[in-house]
Amino acid sequence: MRRSGAPSQGGYRPPAFKVPRPEGAPVLTPRAGPTTNVPSSNPPTPDLKSNEGERHFSAIWCKCSARKHKKWEDDALLIVRAAQRLAILKDTSGKELARGSGLSIPELANLNTGNSITFGGREIEILEEMTGTACDKGIQRDEIVPRDESDAALPFHRPKVISSTVFKPFTVPTRFGTTFQPMGNKENSRISIFNKDSQDALVMPRPPFDFKRQCDEIVDVVVDPHLSKHLRPHQRQGVSFLYRCIMGFQDPTCHGAILADEMGLGKTLQTISLIWTLMKQGPFAGKPVIKRTLILAPSSLVKNWEGEFQKWLGRERIETFAVDGSNRVHEAFKRARLPVLIMSYEMFNKSFEDIQRFLQFDLIVCDEGHRLKNDKIKASTFLAQVDCDRRIVLTGTPIQNDLKEFYAIMCVVNPNVVGTSKTFTSKFEDPIVKSKQPEATEEQRQIGQSALEVLTDLTNRFILRRTQDIISKYLPSKTEFVLFCRPSAIQIRMYQNALHSLGSSYLVDSSCVLGSIQKLRKICNHPSMCDIAPELEEDMANLTFEEQGSKLALVSHLLYNLRTLGSEKIVIVSISTQVLDLMGELCTHYDYPFLRLDGSTSTNQRQVVVNRFNDRLGKDFVLLLSSKAGGTGLNLIGASRILLYDMDWNPAHDIQAMARVWRDGQKRPVLVYRLATSGTIEEKIFQRQITKQGLGGGLMDGKSTQFHFSQTDLKDLFSFQPNVDCETHELLDCDCDGSGNNVGSEPRVKSEVELRDCQIGEAIDPTTIDDKGIKGLLQWQHLLPPIGLLGDQALADIPVISYALKNEFNQTIASA
Ligand SMILES: [Zn+2]
């Protein structure tokens, strides 16, 4: 990225910027020197080449209907070629079901987990992007053993195969009434393996008094101190809760639990502690409760689980077997010892028949279990057939908001608790939904309320959810900066041109809306990502990358400052791979060692990248992270700073990204930088994030075929104020002087938690900003550089910053 005028290595001085001022004086002076590298020779845009950039997703589909609750038909594979505006839906045997052509490029390019897309009369919901090996193989089943015909006729009602002729490595008594063989050394079996009287011992609850005991010899179960010394109080409580559920101490007919803690609270560690405890111990004569555990996870997290086991227990204590590309599922069947088997949902679906035939499990853990929210999903139907009633669903998503989905997940863990689907509908769902309607009578309201209370009471015994508030006192502080910068002169011209050519056509024809938004966002990200009009080409060629795009300039300064200050690492997140390409060039140009993790990083490679980045002694300074690839589960505490280059319509995605760094285990204060170009679409997205309007909900759900903007919304989105320092601050009606002293002048805005239909119990999902509305920003510090002291040396002397909003997270909690 050697631009004319851009200094090379060594004595980099931040370029002297002149951000366009209202007077409109021409500001970006052309530089002398060669102008060969015009930005049009920039990184090739991968998704604009034919088959390059083809993406594969596992998905479920149903026929299009207006019903709120879709009747999903089957699992499927979705192949997307954004550049060709093409999407193909295939069934699990590879047969083409539908084909959509002429689809919107931005819509296709932005597809992600949870999004829906409609074509060919089908609505398709995306479960997960398939990468690397999973993708190469497609999701064709039958690869292992040809399916026999009788099975093919009845794919979902196959009797449980427990053939006595088939090799069974061992049979664990899991049912009541089974007589346990006494342990070899009966003397020792009466004593707990770990000292229950030591100071920090975590002792599991004993069976309740009326519990039907398998033998009279009760031994206290004590969690291995090697693990319990790492457990936070809420995690100790969580392990104990899981234990009570899995042992049937809560209800002897149920052995399932849902751990729905918010991300970052250590669901994995709690689960590992439970598995390890049950594998080695049990309350009845000390006999271990489980021998074999199956862990199902999204393919991107399979390696992560294996890594977590090793991290907490070490290779020598426990043997895990992760089924990934190089580790075929066949090998699992041959193993005599297989205490923990980890595989993806896709692999589970694909090899289900063999798993049923060869393996028996005593505990099943379903990570990211909200994907089982529909009983028509193949994994759900298969799980219903597995003979193992000890089950744990892990999810960071509140699952109680939609009763149908909630029912489906309850069925995975404790099918008996809430009865059949019909009973559930008549007893709970109908009365509760009716009572929430505006026209509900007083009687309906009361009936609904009592149904809700009964249901809450029934299910709360098996569901545990804690929010991040619980650990914020263990976490270092988090300071969030929203940094506004004015568009460069060239960005202003491009933005105005784009709006000019759009005219007001969007008011009559909404088909151009998404494409136009995408274009404006690209201009804000960096002009080099767009087609350059001939009259601008010469000006572009005379500018450095930093002079062309102000957000890039900001990043360039920030990295320079950080590098000068010391060894702190930073994660740079973007939705766009083009942005990551450009950041990569920037790092290369200035000799900053960097790593990159995006959708094309294979599952194996991800863990390598994460470990290398988190290595304290490692040299890598920057991690470039695609927000699509880094959604959940990634632990990047090697960095204490994270920069979000662009904003997502859905605030939850940005919050997830921040939680990669600000999470349990982080020891240093965390700084979050979020960038927005003043007066542009980026500010509008930010404002919608915090007011949670999300464009009428349509776009946020990815259901772009159904979105409906109001005309006011559209006019606002396509308005442009090239001369403001921060439009959002103007919207606040705040008359502060930008010195940061506004805080405390207004009464605190108490968060009003929004209740959805069918909400059970308390509304959950508190996030840093989105439930306070835009007035919540009055509680942030408003800083107009250079009057305000940003309080972060890394932000010193960055002239492109025109305004900053700053919030210190732990302080907010303390004063709330
Ligand atoms: Zn203010």
PDB file of N, CA and C in Angstrom, residues 345-400:
ATOM      1  N   TYR A 345     -23.393 -30.643  14.860  1.00  0.00           N
ATOM      2  CA  TYR A 345     -24.763 -31.106  14.608  1.00  0.00           C
ATOM      3  C   TYR A 345     -24.868 -31.757  13.227  1.00  0.00           C
ATOM      4  N   GLU A 346     -24.164 -31.187  12.245  1.00  0.00           N
ATOM      5  CA  GLU A 346     -24.238 -31.738  10.894  1.00  0.00           C
ATOM      6  C   GLU A 346     -23.680 -33.154  10.861  1.00  0.00           C
ATOM      7  N   MET A 347     -22.541 -33.330  11.544  1.00  0.00           N
ATOM      8  CA  MET A 347     -21.926 -34.646  11.568  1.00  0.00           C
ATOM      9  C   MET A 347     -22.821 -35.639  12.311  1.00  0.00           C
ATOM     10  N   PHE A 348     -23.450 -35.169  13.350  1.00  0.00           N
ATOM     11  CA  PHE A 348     -24.378 -36.002  14.113  1.00  0.00           C
ATOM     12  C   PHE A 348     -25.525 -36.461  13.213  1.00  0.00           C
ATOM     13  N   ASN A 349     -26.076 -35.534  12.458  1.00  0.00           N
ATOM     14  CA  ASN A 349     -27.179 -35.886  11.554  1.00  0.00           C
ATOM     15  C   ASN A 349     -26.722 -36.905  10.521  1.00  0.00           C
ATOM     16  N   LYS A 350     -25.507 -36.646  10.011  1.00  0.00           N
ATOM     17  CA  LYS A 350     -25.010 -37.456   8.915  1.00  0.00           C
ATOM     18  C   LYS A 350     -24.726 -38.889   9.363  1.00  0.00           C
ATOM     19  N   SER A 351     -24.205 -39.025  10.560  1.00  0.00           N
ATOM     20  CA  SER A 351     -23.791 -40.370  10.975  1.00  0.00           C
ATOM     21  C   SER A 351     -24.679 -40.920  12.072  1.00  0.00           C
ATOM     22  N   PHE A 352     -25.892 -40.398  12.143  1.00  0.00           N
ATOM     23  CA  PHE A 352     -26.758 -40.766  13.264  1.00  0.00           C
ATOM     24  C   PHE A 352     -26.982 -42.273  13.374  1.00  0.00           C
ATOM     25  N   GLU A 353     -27.218 -42.921  12.235  1.00  0.00           N
ATOM     26  CA  GLU A 353     -27.549 -44.344  12.316  1.00  0.00           C
ATOM     27  C   GLU A 353     -26.395 -45.148  12.886  1.00  0.00           C
ATOM     28  N   ASP A 354     -25.200 -44.796  12.487  1.00  0.00           N
ATOM     29  CA  ASP A 354     -24.042 -45.508  13.030  1.00  0.00           C
ATOM     30  C   ASP A 354     -23.827 -45.207  14.494  1.00  0.00           C
ATOM     31  N   ILE A 355     -24.071 -43.966  14.844  1.00  0.00           N
ATOM     32  CA  ILE A 355     -23.913 -43.605  16.257  1.00  0.00           C
ATOM     33  C   ILE A 355     -24.879 -44.432  17.092  1.00  0.00           C
ATOM     34  N   GLN A 356     -26.103 -44.523  16.609  1.00  0.00           N
ATOM     35  CA  GLN A 356     -27.112 -45.307  17.323  1.00  0.00           C
ATOM     36  C   GLN A 356     -26.679 -46.768  17.455  1.00  0.00           C
ATOM     37  N   ARG A 357     -26.045 -47.261  16.410  1.00  0.00           N
ATOM     38  CA  ARG A 357     -25.703 -48.670  16.395  1.00  0.00           C
ATOM     39  C   ARG A 357     -24.498 -48.960  17.289  1.00  0.00           C
ATOM     40  N   PHE A 358     -23.519 -48.063  17.276  1.00  0.00           N
ATOM     41  CA  PHE A 358     -22.251 -48.400  17.922  1.00  0.00           C
ATOM     42  C   PHE A 358     -22.015 -47.750  19.276  1.00  0.00           C
ATOM     43  N   LEU A 359     -22.684 -46.670  19.532  1.00  0.00           N
ATOM     44  CA  LEU A 359     -22.320 -45.923  20.733  1.00  0.00           C
ATOM     45  C   LEU A 359     -23.505 -45.724  21.663  1.00  0.00           C
ATOM     46  N   GLN A 360     -23.198 -45.685  22.917  1.00  0.00           N
ATOM     47  CA  GLN A 360     -24.226 -45.377  23.888  1.00  0.00           C
ATOM     48  C   GLN A 360     -23.718 -44.251  24.779  1.00  0.00           C
ATOM     49  N   PHE A 361     -24.594 -43.333  25.089  1.00  0.00           N
ATOM     50  CA  PHE A 361     -24.160 -42.182  25.870  1.00  0.00           C
ATOM     51  C   PHE A 361     -24.923 -42.103  27.188  1.00  0.00           C
ATOM     52  N   ASP A 362     -24.240 -41.531  28.182  1.00  0.00           N
ATOM     53  CA  ASP A 362     -24.881 -41.333  29.478  1.00  0.00           C
ATOM     54  C   ASP A 362     -25.241 -39.884  29.712  1.00  0.00           C
ATOM     55  N   LEU A 363     -24.684 -39.016  28.876  1.00  0.00           N
ATOM     56  CA  LEU A 363     -24.988 -37.593  28.999  1.00  0.00           C
ATOM     57  C   LEU A 363     -24.820 -36.965  27.626  1.00  0.00           C
ATOM     58  N   ILE A 364     -25.777 -36.117  27.260  1.00  0.00           N
ATOM     59  CA  ILE A 364     -25.661 -35.386  25.991  1.00  0.00           C
ATOM     60  C   ILE A 364     -25.710 -33.898  26.281  1.00  0.00           C
ATOM     61  N   VAL A 365     -24.743 -33.184  25.727  1.00  0.00           N
ATOM     62  CA  VAL A 365     -24.710 -31.729  25.889  1.00  0.00           C
ATOM     63  C   VAL A 365     -24.927 -31.089  24.519  1.00  0.00           C
ATOM     64  N   CYS A 366     -25.895 -30.206  24.411  1.00  0.00           N
ATOM     65  CA  CYS A 366     -26.147 -29.507  23.144  1.00  0.00           C
ATOM     66  C   CYS A 366     -25.760 -28.049  23.304  1.00  0.00           C
ATOM     67  N   ASP A 367     -24.610 -27.680  22.718  1.00  0.00           N
ATOM     68  CA  ASP A 367     -24.161 -26.292  22.822  1.00  0.00           C
ATOM     69  C   ASP A 367     -24.888 -25.446  21.781  1.00  0.00           C
ATOM     70  N   GLU A 368     -25.040 -24.173  22.070  1.00  0.00           N
ATOM     71  CA  GLU A 368     -25.818 -23.275  21.205  1.00  0.00           C
ATOM     72  C   GLU A 368     -27.156 -23.943  20.890  1.00  0.00           C
ATOM     73  N   GLY A 369     -27.782 -24.422  21.947  1.00  0.00           N
ATOM     74  CA  GLY A 369     -28.957 -25.289  21.795  1.00  0.00           C
ATOM     75  C   GLY A 369     -30.201 -24.580  21.310  1.00  0.00           C
ATOM     76  N   HIS A 370     -30.165 -23.245  21.188  1.00  0.00           N
ATOM     77  CA  HIS A 370     -31.360 -22.569  20.670  1.00  0.00           C
ATOM     78  C   HIS A 370     -31.624 -22.950  19.224  1.00  0.00           C
ATOM     79  N   ARG A 371     -30.624 -23.556  18.568  1.00  0.00           N
ATOM     80  CA  ARG A 371     -30.874 -24.009  17.208  1.00  0.00           C
ATOM     81  C   ARG A 371     -31.827 -25.211  17.174  1.00  0.00           C
ATOM     82  N   LEU A 372     -32.118 -25.784  18.324  1.00  0.00           N
ATOM     83  CA  LEU A 372     -33.073 -26.897  18.373  1.00  0.00           C
ATOM     84  C   LEU A 372     -34.483 -26.385  18.634  1.00  0.00           C
ATOM     85  N   LYS A 373     -34.705 -25.127  18.264  1.00  0.00           N
ATOM     86  CA  LYS A 373     -35.962 -24.493  18.629  1.00  0.00           C
ATOM     87  C   LYS A 373     -37.152 -25.004  17.836  1.00  0.00           C
ATOM     88  N   ASN A 374     -36.928 -25.965  17.001  1.00  0.00           N
ATOM     89  CA  ASN A 374     -38.026 -26.490  16.217  1.00  0.00           C
ATOM     90  C   ASN A 374     -37.914 -28.003  16.174  1.00  0.00           C
ATOM     91  N   ASP A 375     -39.005 -28.684  16.493  1.00  0.00           N
ATOM     92  CA  ASP A 375     -38.896 -30.141  16.580  1.00  0.00           C
ATOM     93  C   ASP A 375     -38.828 -30.805  15.209  1.00  0.00           C
ATOM     94  N   LYS A 376     -38.908 -29.996  14.145  1.00  0.00           N
ATOM     95  CA  LYS A 376     -38.771 -30.587  12.800  1.00  0.00           C
ATOM     96  C   LYS A 376     -37.310 -30.594  12.349  1.00  0.00           C
ATOM     97  N   ILE A 377     -36.470 -29.903  13.054  1.00  0.00           N
ATOM     98  CA  ILE A 377     -35.049 -29.911  12.694  1.00  0.00           C
ATOM     99  C   ILE A 377     -34.511 -31.317  12.904  1.00  0.00           C
ATOM    100  N   LYS A 378     -33.713 -31.745  11.949  1.00  0.00           N
ATOM    101  CA  LYS A 378     -33.281 -33.140  11.968  1.00  0.00           C
ATOM    102  C   LYS A 378     -32.599 -33.513  13.287  1.00  0.00           C
ATOM    103  N   ALA A 379     -31.720 -32.655  13.749  1.00  0.00           N
ATOM    104  CA  ALA A 379     -31.019 -32.982  14.991  1.00  0.00           C
ATOM    105  C   ALA A 379     -32.018 -33.209  16.124  1.00  0.00           C
ATOM    106  N   SER A 380     -33.092 -32.445  16.157  1.00  0.00           N
ATOM    107  CA  SER A 380     -34.091 -32.622  17.215  1.00  0.00           C
ATOM    108  C   SER A 380     -34.790 -33.976  17.087  1.00  0.00           C
ATOM    109  N   THR A 381     -35.156 -34.335  15.854  1.00  0.00           N
ATOM    110  CA  THR A 381     -35.848 -35.611  15.691  1.00  0.00           C
ATOM    111  C   THR A 381     -34.913 -36.774  16.036  1.00  0.00           C
ATOM    112  N   PHE A 382     -33.647 -36.621  15.693  1.00  0.00           N
ATOM    113  CA  PHE A 382     -32.693 -37.681  16.039  1.00  0.00           C
ATOM    114  C   PHE A 382     -32.482 -37.753  17.549  1.00  0.00           C
ATOM    115  N   LEU A 383     -32.333 -36.583  18.154  1.00  0.00           N
ATOM    116  CA  LEU A 383     -32.102 -36.582  19.604  1.00  0.00           C
ATOM    117  C   LEU A 383     -33.262 -37.251  20.333  1.00  0.00           C
ATOM    118  N   ALA A 384     -34.462 -37.073  19.782  1.00  0.00           N
ATOM    119  CA  ALA A 384     -35.627 -37.684  20.417  1.00  0.00           C
ATOM    120  C   ALA A 384     -35.516 -39.212  20.414  1.00  0.00           C
ATOM    121  N   GLN A 385     -34.702 -39.739  19.505  1.00  0.00           N
ATOM    122  CA  GLN A 385     -34.585 -41.199  19.417  1.00  0.00           C
ATOM    123  C   GLN A 385     -33.435 -41.769  20.247  1.00  0.00           C
ATOM    124  N   VAL A 386     -32.570 -40.918  20.714  1.00  0.00           N
ATOM    125  CA  VAL A 386     -31.406 -41.428  21.436  1.00  0.00           C
ATOM    126  C   VAL A 386     -31.807 -41.830  22.853  1.00  0.00           C
ATOM    127  N   ASP A 387     -31.339 -42.991  23.246  1.00  0.00           N
ATOM    128  CA  ASP A 387     -31.698 -43.507  24.560  1.00  0.00           C
ATOM    129  C   ASP A 387     -30.730 -42.971  25.607  1.00  0.00           C
ATOM    130  N   CYS A 388     -30.964 -41.740  26.000  1.00  0.00           N
ATOM    131  CA  CYS A 388     -30.117 -41.127  27.023  1.00  0.00           C
ATOM    132  C   CYS A 388     -30.920 -39.974  27.570  1.00  0.00           C
ATOM    133  N   ASP A 389     -31.332 -40.045  28.809  1.00  0.00           N
ATOM    134  CA  ASP A 389     -32.206 -38.963  29.261  1.00  0.00           C
ATOM    135  C   ASP A 389     -31.474 -37.897  30.070  1.00  0.00           C
ATOM    136  N   ARG A 390     -30.174 -38.066  30.264  1.00  0.00           N
ATOM    137  CA  ARG A 390     -29.450 -36.968  30.907  1.00  0.00           C
ATOM    138  C   ARG A 390     -29.003 -36.009  29.816  1.00  0.00           C
ATOM    139  N   ARG A 391     -29.555 -34.822  29.820  1.00  0.00           N
ATOM    140  CA  ARG A 391     -29.280 -33.900  28.722  1.00  0.00           C
ATOM    141  C   ARG A 391     -29.117 -32.480  29.235  1.00  0.00           C
ATOM    142  N   ILE A 392     -28.213 -31.794  28.607  1.00  0.00           N
ATOM    143  CA  ILE A 392     -28.031 -30.384  28.951  1.00  0.00           C
ATOM    144  C   ILE A 392     -28.063 -29.562  27.666  1.00  0.00           C
ATOM    145  N   VAL A 393     -28.878 -28.537  27.666  1.00  0.00           N
ATOM    146  CA  VAL A 393     -28.854 -27.583  26.555  1.00  0.00           C
ATOM    147  C   VAL A 393     -28.169 -26.319  27.053  1.00  0.00           C
ATOM    148  N   LEU A 394     -27.180 -25.861  26.303  1.00  0.00           N
ATOM    149  CA  LEU A 394     -26.502 -24.599  26.625  1.00  0.00           C
ATOM    150  C   LEU A 394     -26.908 -23.568  25.597  1.00  0.00           C
ATOM    151  N   THR A 395     -27.267 -22.410  26.053  1.00  0.00           N
ATOM    152  CA  THR A 395     -27.593 -21.346  25.111  1.00  0.00           C
ATOM    153  C   THR A 395     -27.386 -20.004  25.790  1.00  0.00           C
ATOM    154  N   GLY A 396     -26.899 -19.038  25.024  1.00  0.00           N
ATOM    155  CA  GLY A 396     -26.737 -17.713  25.595  1.00  0.00           C
ATOM    156  C   GLY A 396     -27.925 -16.826  25.257  1.00  0.00           C
ATOM    157  N   THR A 397     -28.808 -17.346  24.442  1.00  0.00           N
ATOM    158  CA  THR A 397     -29.953 -16.578  23.975  1.00  0.00           C
ATOM    159  C   THR A 397     -31.137 -16.839  24.897  1.00  0.00           C
ATOM    160  N   PRO A 398     -31.834 -15.788  25.297  1.00  0.00           N
ATOM    161  CA  PRO A 398     -33.034 -16.073  26.097  1.00  0.00           C
ATOM    162  C   PRO A 398     -34.017 -16.866  25.262  1.00  0.00           C
ATOM    163  N   ILE A 399     -34.489 -17.958  25.774  1.00  0.00           N
ATOM    164  CA  ILE A 399     -35.303 -18.831  24.938  1.00  0.00           C
ATOM    165  C   ILE A 399     -36.769 -18.770  25.312  1.00  0.00           C
ATOM    166  N   GLN A 400     -37.088 -17.995  26.378  1.00  0.00           N
ATOM    167  CA  GLN A 400     -38.454 -18.069  26.860  1.00  0.00           C
ATOM    168  C   GLN A 400     -39.386 -17.077  26.188  1.00  0.00           C
TER     169      GLN A 400
END
